[in-house]
Every structure is written in structure tokens, then in C-alpha cells.
Amino acid sequence: MMDRLEALRLFSRLAERGSFSAAARDLKIKQSTASKWIAELEAQFGASLVERTTRSVRVTEAGQRLMARARELLAAFDELSGEFNESDREPRGRVRVSIPVVFGRLFIVPSVGDFLRRHPAVSAELVMIDRYVSLVDEGFDLAIRVGVPADTSARGRKLADSGRVLVAAPSYLGARGRPNAPSDLRTHECLVHGEANAPTVWRFGREPGKGVPVPVRGRFAANNSEAVALMARQGLGVALLADWLVRDDIKRGRLVPLLEDFVTPPAPVFALSPPGRFSSTTVRALTEHLAAGLAARLERKTG
């Protein structure tokens, strides 16, 4: 007889993987069993949940509605199971974590080191990369990201807020002048932290939460914040960067803060875990550890 909860777990994994064989392999069941469970779910709900092609599986509109509710149910059940079944267990085993390059090096790596010293039965693999990874397809247990998560299906926990500041080098300001209002940035050379072909919008406001969008552009873009900061120090343009990254440059006069009467939205720091998957004791403990110490580390860096 079909276990309805496991069938929902299978359906969630099928939606992620787009393949019956891959979903069945992940859950360690036969492909024929996976097909049978999905057929029984469709019969139970009276709707077609997936459309099968020769190469892939596409989730229908009815399937999308079920998937959203199924993930909520599975996450709640797994969380409850974890509290009962693993509350007394020490963290152990391997955890694979994706972290951004610069932020990870400065804040996450030291914290993970502290965690490993406290829990000798844990091993960790840190993959330092700035792009958004696929948690499921690339086998990550956790991802740390600065900014609003692009993967809305992942389960996220906000760890802290990272402030941002607009800066430029004295040499640039001497040549191009100082912007007095956010709208002035339209005529300035702006250094973009992101993709060159994607529209870049910075937001500025007189008070938090009420920013006005300002489209910006320039001759330089990079997916690495240290590269953007280096270009700013060389006088090539205006940059919007994390306060912890440019604090020392400002103190030493290499960069000058701009538009200080305006505020920019903070960049939230999130811990993301795969959707519809049970978070182990180790993953939960590491997330708690990062959350407990990150705000203090950011304050020390920017204070």
C-alpha cells in the first residue's frame, strides 16, 4: 500500500529532478514503484500532476499547487521528526556547504573552523563559489548566500544583515565630480557587482525600507566584490559595496563614502537548505552556530 507521505516526498523530488529514474534512485525505490505511486496520487487528487515525455517530466499546473503544499507538509514533518529522533544526538558525519568567495573567506570559514573544533565527529567540505548553485543537483547540504535568495523553493533562514555603502576614490571624484543625489548616478561610471548584461538597479531612500530605484551602468562588471573594490580604489568608478569590505579603505582615505544622507537596503545573509529534504542534526547545528556568531563578526569587522 502506498505511504502517502513518502509518495508526496517522491513527487517533490520528481519535480526537482525532472526524471522518474533520478527521483526513484534518490529515494532508493524501484522506478516502477515510483510510477505507481505518482499514478495513485493522481487518482487520489483526481488531477494529472505530471506530463511525461520521452526525455523528461513536466509538472502540471495542478502539480505545482500540490508541490507547494507538499513541501510545506514535508518540511514540518521532518522538522518534528528531527526534534524527536535526533534531539540527543551529537552532530556527526559529512556536510557539504556552498559559500560565496569573499564573504565566505572572511566570515564563514573561521566560524566553520570553530564548529569543527567543537564537534570532532563532523567533517566539512566548503565549496567557495559566487554563483547560485542547485542544492539538489549539485549535492549540497547547505548554501550561504548574501542577498535575497534566487531559489524560492529552498528552505531559508536569515542569519544576519550586511550593510552597504556607496564609495569612490578621491581621484575619480576629482575628475568626475561628486554625486549629490541618487539620480546623479545616471551620468557616472558605476562599477557593477554582477553580470554585465543584466540590468543593474541600486536603491536609495531617506529612511529604511523606502528606497527609490536608480538604474546604473558602467564599463566594468564582476561577480566578485573584491574585484569591484579594487577597481573603485583605482579610480575607475562608483561602487556600491558591503560596509565590511570597504571600511578599512574609507579609514585610510583610499575610498570616500557618498550620498551619506541616503540609506541603501541591507544585503541579508541566508542559510539555504534543499527543499523537501530532512535537515540532519549536523546541518541544523551548523546553521545555529553560524547564526549565533555571524552578527557579532560583522559588527567587529565594521566597527
CSV table of C-alpha atoms in Angstrom, one decimal:
chain,number,residue,atom,x,y,z
A,1,MET,CA,0.0,0.0,0.0
A,2,MET,CA,1.3,3.5,-0.9
A,3,ASP,CA,2.7,5.5,2.0
A,4,ARG,CA,1.1,8.9,1.3
A,5,LEU,CA,3.8,10.9,2.9
A,6,GLU,CA,6.6,9.1,1.1
A,7,ALA,CA,4.6,9.5,-2.2
A,8,LEU,CA,4.5,13.3,-1.6
A,9,ARG,CA,8.2,13.2,-1.0
A,10,LEU,CA,8.7,11.3,-4.2
A,11,PHE,CA,6.5,13.8,-6.1
A,12,SER,CA,8.6,16.7,-4.7
A,13,ARG,CA,11.8,15.1,-5.7
A,14,LEU,CA,10.4,14.2,-9.1
A,15,ALA,CA,9.5,17.9,-9.7
A,16,GLU,CA,13.1,18.9,-8.7
A,17,ARG,CA,14.8,16.2,-10.8
A,18,GLY,CA,12.5,16.0,-13.8
A,19,SER,CA,13.1,12.3,-14.1
A,20,PHE,CA,11.4,9.2,-12.7
A,21,SER,CA,14.7,7.2,-12.6
A,22,ALA,CA,16.6,10.0,-10.8
A,23,ALA,CA,13.8,10.6,-8.3
A,24,ALA,CA,13.5,6.8,-7.6
A,25,ARG,CA,17.2,6.5,-7.2
A,26,ASP,CA,17.3,9.3,-4.7
A,27,LEU,CA,14.6,7.7,-2.6
A,28,LYS,CA,16.1,4.2,-3.1
A,29,ILE,CA,12.9,2.7,-4.6
A,30,LYS,CA,12.3,1.0,-7.9
A,31,GLN,CA,11.3,3.1,-10.9
A,32,SER,CA,8.2,1.0,-11.4
A,33,THR,CA,7.2,1.8,-7.7
A,34,ALA,CA,7.8,5.5,-8.4
A,35,SER,CA,5.5,5.4,-11.4
A,36,LYS,CA,2.8,3.5,-9.4
A,37,TRP,CA,2.9,6.0,-6.5
A,38,ILE,CA,2.5,9.0,-8.8
A,39,ALA,CA,-0.4,7.3,-10.6
A,40,GLU,CA,-2.0,6.6,-7.2
A,41,LEU,CA,-1.5,10.3,-6.2
A,42,GLU,CA,-3.1,11.4,-9.4
A,43,ALA,CA,-6.1,9.1,-8.8
A,44,GLN,CA,-6.4,10.3,-5.2
A,45,PHE,CA,-6.4,14.0,-6.1
A,46,GLY,CA,-8.3,13.5,-9.3
A,47,ALA,CA,-5.9,15.5,-11.4
A,48,SER,CA,-2.9,15.0,-13.7
A,49,LEU,CA,0.2,16.0,-11.7
A,50,VAL,CA,2.9,15.5,-14.3
A,51,GLU,CA,3.2,15.3,-18.1
A,52,ARG,CA,5.6,12.6,-19.3
A,53,THR,CA,7.8,13.0,-22.4
A,54,THR,CA,10.4,10.7,-23.8
A,55,ARG,CA,13.2,12.7,-22.2
A,56,SER,CA,11.7,14.5,-19.1
A,57,VAL,CA,8.8,15.1,-16.8
A,58,ARG,CA,7.0,18.4,-16.6
A,59,VAL,CA,4.8,19.3,-13.6
A,60,THR,CA,1.3,20.5,-14.5
A,61,GLU,CA,-0.5,23.5,-13.0
A,62,ALA,CA,-2.3,21.2,-10.6
A,63,GLY,CA,1.0,19.6,-9.7
A,64,GLN,CA,2.5,23.0,-9.0
A,65,ARG,CA,-0.2,23.7,-6.5
A,66,LEU,CA,0.3,20.3,-4.8
A,67,MET,CA,4.0,20.7,-4.8
A,68,ALA,CA,3.9,24.0,-2.8
A,69,ARG,CA,1.7,22.5,-0.1
A,70,ALA,CA,3.6,19.1,-0.1
A,71,ARG,CA,6.9,20.9,0.6
A,72,GLU,CA,5.4,22.7,3.5
A,73,LEU,CA,4.0,19.5,4.9
A,74,LEU,CA,7.2,17.5,4.4
A,75,ALA,CA,9.4,20.3,5.9
A,76,ALA,CA,7.1,20.4,9.0
A,77,PHE,CA,7.1,16.7,9.4
A,78,ASP,CA,10.8,16.3,9.0
A,79,GLU,CA,11.4,19.1,11.5
A,80,LEU,CA,9.2,17.4,14.0
A,81,SER,CA,10.8,14.0,13.4
A,82,GLY,CA,14.2,15.6,13.9
A,83,GLU,CA,13.2,17.0,17.2
A,84,PHE,CA,12.0,13.6,18.5
A,85,ASN,CA,14.6,11.3,16.9
A,86,GLU,CA,17.8,13.3,17.0
A,87,SER,CA,17.5,15.8,19.8
A,88,ASP,CA,20.0,13.9,21.9
A,89,ARG,CA,22.4,13.0,19.1
A,90,GLU,CA,25.7,14.8,18.7
A,91,PRO,CA,26.5,16.3,15.2
A,92,ARG,CA,28.4,13.8,13.1
A,93,GLY,CA,29.1,12.9,9.5
A,94,ARG,CA,30.0,15.0,6.5
A,95,VAL,CA,28.3,18.3,5.5
A,96,ARG,CA,28.9,19.9,2.1
A,97,VAL,CA,28.4,23.7,2.0
A,98,SER,CA,28.5,26.3,-0.8
A,99,ILE,CA,29.7,29.7,0.3
A,100,PRO,CA,30.5,33.0,-1.5
A,101,VAL,CA,34.2,33.6,-2.1
A,102,VAL,CA,34.9,36.8,-0.3
A,103,PHE,CA,32.2,36.8,2.4
A,104,GLY,CA,32.9,33.1,3.0
A,105,ARG,CA,36.6,33.6,3.4
A,106,LEU,CA,36.2,36.4,5.9
A,107,PHE,CA,33.2,35.2,8.0
A,108,ILE,CA,32.1,31.6,7.2
A,109,VAL,CA,35.4,29.8,7.1
A,110,PRO,CA,36.5,30.9,10.6
A,111,SER,CA,33.1,30.0,12.1
A,112,VAL,CA,33.1,26.6,10.5
A,113,GLY,CA,36.6,26.1,12.0
A,114,ASP,CA,35.1,26.8,15.4
A,115,PHE,CA,32.3,24.4,14.7
A,116,LEU,CA,34.7,21.6,13.7
A,117,ARG,CA,36.8,22.1,16.9
A,118,ARG,CA,33.6,21.7,19.0
A,119,HIS,CA,32.4,18.6,17.1
A,120,PRO,CA,35.2,16.2,16.2
A,121,ALA,CA,32.9,13.7,14.6
A,122,VAL,CA,31.9,16.2,11.9
A,123,SER,CA,33.8,16.6,8.6
A,124,ALA,CA,33.1,19.6,6.3
A,125,GLU,CA,33.6,20.4,2.6
A,126,LEU,CA,33.4,24.1,1.7
A,127,VAL,CA,32.9,25.0,-2.0
A,128,MET,CA,33.7,28.6,-2.5
A,129,ILE,CA,31.8,30.0,-5.5
A,130,ASP,CA,29.8,33.2,-6.1
A,131,ARG,CA,27.1,31.8,-8.4
A,132,TYR,CA,23.9,30.4,-7.1
A,133,VAL,CA,24.2,26.6,-7.0
A,134,SER,CA,21.5,24.0,-7.4
A,135,LEU,CA,21.4,22.5,-3.9
A,136,VAL,CA,19.8,19.2,-5.1
A,137,ASP,CA,21.5,18.6,-8.4
A,138,GLU,CA,25.0,19.5,-7.1
A,139,GLY,CA,24.6,17.7,-3.8
A,140,PHE,CA,24.9,20.5,-1.3
A,141,ASP,CA,23.5,20.2,2.3
A,142,LEU,CA,23.6,23.9,2.9
A,143,ALA,CA,24.4,27.2,1.0
A,144,ILE,CA,25.3,30.5,2.5
A,145,ARG,CA,24.2,33.5,0.3
A,146,VAL,CA,24.4,37.2,0.6
A,147,GLY,CA,21.3,38.9,-0.9
A,148,VAL,CA,17.7,37.8,-1.5
A,149,PRO,CA,17.7,34.1,-2.4
A,150,ALA,CA,17.1,33.4,-6.1
A,151,ASP,CA,15.9,29.8,-5.4
A,152,THR,CA,12.4,30.3,-3.9
A,153,SER,CA,12.0,26.6,-3.5
A,154,ALA,CA,14.8,26.3,-1.0
A,155,ARG,CA,14.2,26.5,2.7
A,156,GLY,CA,16.0,29.6,4.0
A,157,ARG,CA,16.9,31.1,7.4
A,158,LYS,CA,18.1,34.6,7.7
A,159,LEU,CA,21.4,34.8,9.6
A,160,ALA,CA,22.2,38.5,9.6
A,161,ASP,CA,22.1,41.7,7.6
A,162,SER,CA,25.1,43.1,5.8
A,163,GLY,CA,25.1,46.9,5.3
A,164,ARG,CA,26.2,48.5,2.1
A,165,VAL,CA,27.9,51.9,1.3
A,166,LEU,CA,28.4,53.9,-1.9
A,167,VAL,CA,32.1,54.7,-2.4
A,168,ALA,CA,34.5,56.2,-4.9
A,169,ALA,CA,38.2,57.0,-4.9
A,170,PRO,CA,39.4,60.6,-4.5
A,171,SER,CA,41.0,60.5,-7.9
A,172,TYR,CA,37.6,59.6,-9.5
A,173,LEU,CA,35.8,62.4,-7.7
A,174,GLY,CA,38.4,64.9,-8.6
A,175,ALA,CA,37.9,64.0,-12.3
A,176,ARG,CA,34.2,63.5,-12.5
A,177,GLY,CA,32.7,65.4,-9.5
A,178,ARG,CA,30.7,64.1,-6.6
A,179,PRO,CA,27.1,62.9,-6.9
A,180,ASN,CA,24.8,64.9,-4.7
A,181,ALA,CA,21.6,62.9,-5.3
A,182,PRO,CA,20.9,59.3,-6.4
A,183,SER,CA,19.7,60.5,-9.8
A,184,ASP,CA,23.2,61.9,-10.5
A,185,LEU,CA,24.5,58.3,-10.7
A,186,ARG,CA,22.9,58.0,-14.2
A,187,THR,CA,25.8,60.2,-15.5
A,188,HIS,CA,28.5,58.5,-13.5
A,189,GLU,CA,30.7,55.4,-14.3
A,190,CYS,CA,29.2,52.8,-12.0
A,191,LEU,CA,31.1,49.6,-11.1
A,192,VAL,CA,28.7,46.7,-11.2
A,193,HIS,CA,28.9,43.7,-8.8
A,194,GLY,CA,27.0,41.2,-11.0
A,195,GLU,CA,26.6,40.3,-14.7
A,196,ALA,CA,27.4,43.0,-17.3
A,197,ASN,CA,24.4,42.1,-19.5
A,198,ALA,CA,21.8,42.1,-16.6
A,199,PRO,CA,20.1,45.4,-15.7
A,200,THR,CA,21.6,46.8,-12.5
A,201,VAL,CA,19.4,48.9,-10.2
A,202,TRP,CA,20.6,50.5,-7.0
A,203,ARG,CA,18.0,51.7,-4.4
A,204,PHE,CA,18.4,54.8,-2.2
A,205,GLY,CA,16.0,56.3,0.3
A,206,ARG,CA,15.8,58.8,3.2
A,207,GLU,CA,14.7,56.1,5.6
A,208,PRO,CA,15.0,52.3,5.7
A,209,GLY,CA,12.5,50.3,3.5
A,210,LYS,CA,11.6,53.2,1.2
A,211,GLY,CA,14.2,53.2,-1.4
A,212,VAL,CA,13.8,54.7,-4.9
A,213,PRO,CA,15.3,52.6,-7.8
A,214,VAL,CA,18.1,54.1,-9.8
A,215,PRO,CA,19.2,52.2,-12.9
A,216,VAL,CA,23.0,52.4,-13.3
A,217,ARG,CA,25.6,51.2,-15.8
A,218,GLY,CA,29.3,51.3,-16.4
A,219,ARG,CA,32.3,49.8,-18.3
A,220,PHE,CA,33.2,47.2,-15.6
A,221,ALA,CA,31.3,44.3,-14.0
A,222,ALA,CA,32.4,41.4,-12.0
A,223,ASN,CA,30.8,38.6,-9.9
A,224,ASN,CA,33.5,39.1,-7.2
A,225,SER,CA,33.2,42.0,-4.8
A,226,GLU,CA,37.0,42.3,-4.2
A,227,ALA,CA,37.5,42.9,-7.9
A,228,VAL,CA,34.9,45.7,-7.8
A,229,ALA,CA,36.5,47.2,-4.7
A,230,LEU,CA,39.9,47.1,-6.5
A,231,MET,CA,38.6,49.0,-9.5
A,232,ALA,CA,37.0,51.5,-7.2
A,233,ARG,CA,40.3,52.1,-5.4
A,234,GLN,CA,42.0,52.6,-8.9
A,235,GLY,CA,39.5,55.5,-9.6
A,236,LEU,CA,37.5,53.7,-12.3
A,237,GLY,CA,34.1,54.5,-10.9
A,238,VAL,CA,31.5,54.5,-8.2
A,239,ALA,CA,30.7,51.2,-6.4
A,240,LEU,CA,28.0,50.0,-4.0
A,241,LEU,CA,29.7,47.5,-1.7
A,242,ALA,CA,29.4,45.8,1.6
A,243,ASP,CA,30.5,48.1,4.5
A,244,TRP,CA,32.7,45.3,6.0
A,245,LEU,CA,34.6,45.2,2.7
A,246,VAL,CA,35.5,48.9,2.3
A,247,ARG,CA,35.6,50.0,6.0
A,248,ASP,CA,39.4,49.9,6.0
A,249,ASP,CA,39.7,51.7,2.7
A,250,ILE,CA,37.5,54.5,4.0
A,251,LYS,CA,39.5,54.9,7.2
A,252,ARG,CA,42.7,55.1,5.1
A,253,GLY,CA,41.2,57.6,2.7
A,254,ARG,CA,41.5,55.3,-0.3
A,255,LEU,CA,37.7,55.4,-0.8
A,256,VAL,CA,35.2,58.1,0.1
A,257,PRO,CA,31.6,57.4,1.2
A,258,LEU,CA,29.0,59.1,-0.9
A,259,LEU,CA,25.3,60.1,-0.5
A,260,GLU,CA,25.5,59.6,3.2
A,261,ASP,CA,22.2,61.2,3.8
A,262,PHE,CA,20.6,58.3,1.9
A,263,VAL,CA,20.2,54.7,3.0
A,264,THR,CA,20.5,51.6,0.9
A,265,PRO,CA,18.8,48.3,1.5
A,266,PRO,CA,20.9,45.9,3.5
A,267,ALA,CA,22.0,42.7,1.9
A,268,PRO,CA,20.6,39.8,4.0
A,269,VAL,CA,22.7,36.8,4.7
A,270,PHE,CA,20.8,33.5,4.3
A,271,ALA,CA,21.4,29.8,5.0
A,272,LEU,CA,19.6,27.7,2.4
A,273,SER,CA,18.9,24.0,2.6
A,274,PRO,CA,17.4,21.8,-0.1
A,275,PRO,CA,13.6,21.8,-0.4
A,276,GLY,CA,11.6,18.8,0.8
A,277,ARG,CA,14.6,17.2,2.4
A,278,PHE,CA,15.2,16.3,6.1
A,279,SER,CA,17.9,18.5,7.6
A,280,SER,CA,20.3,16.4,9.7
A,281,THR,CA,21.4,17.2,13.2
A,282,THR,CA,24.7,18.4,11.8
A,283,VAL,CA,23.1,20.8,9.3
A,284,ARG,CA,20.8,22.2,11.9
A,285,ALA,CA,23.6,22.6,14.4
A,286,LEU,CA,25.9,24.3,11.9
A,287,THR,CA,23.2,26.7,10.9
A,288,GLU,CA,22.5,27.6,14.5
A,289,HIS,CA,26.3,28.0,15.1
A,290,LEU,CA,26.6,30.4,12.1
A,291,ALA,CA,23.5,32.4,13.2
A,292,ALA,CA,24.8,32.8,16.7
A,293,GLY,CA,28.2,34.3,15.7
A,294,LEU,CA,27.7,36.0,12.4
A,295,ALA,CA,26.2,39.2,13.6
A,296,ALA,CA,29.0,39.7,16.1
A,297,ARG,CA,31.6,39.0,13.5
A,298,LEU,CA,30.1,41.6,11.1
A,299,GLU,CA,30.0,44.2,13.9
A,300,ARG,CA,33.6,43.7,14.7
A,301,LYS,CA,34.6,44.0,11.1
A,302,THR,CA,32.7,47.2,10.5
A,303,GLY,CA,33.1,48.8,13.9
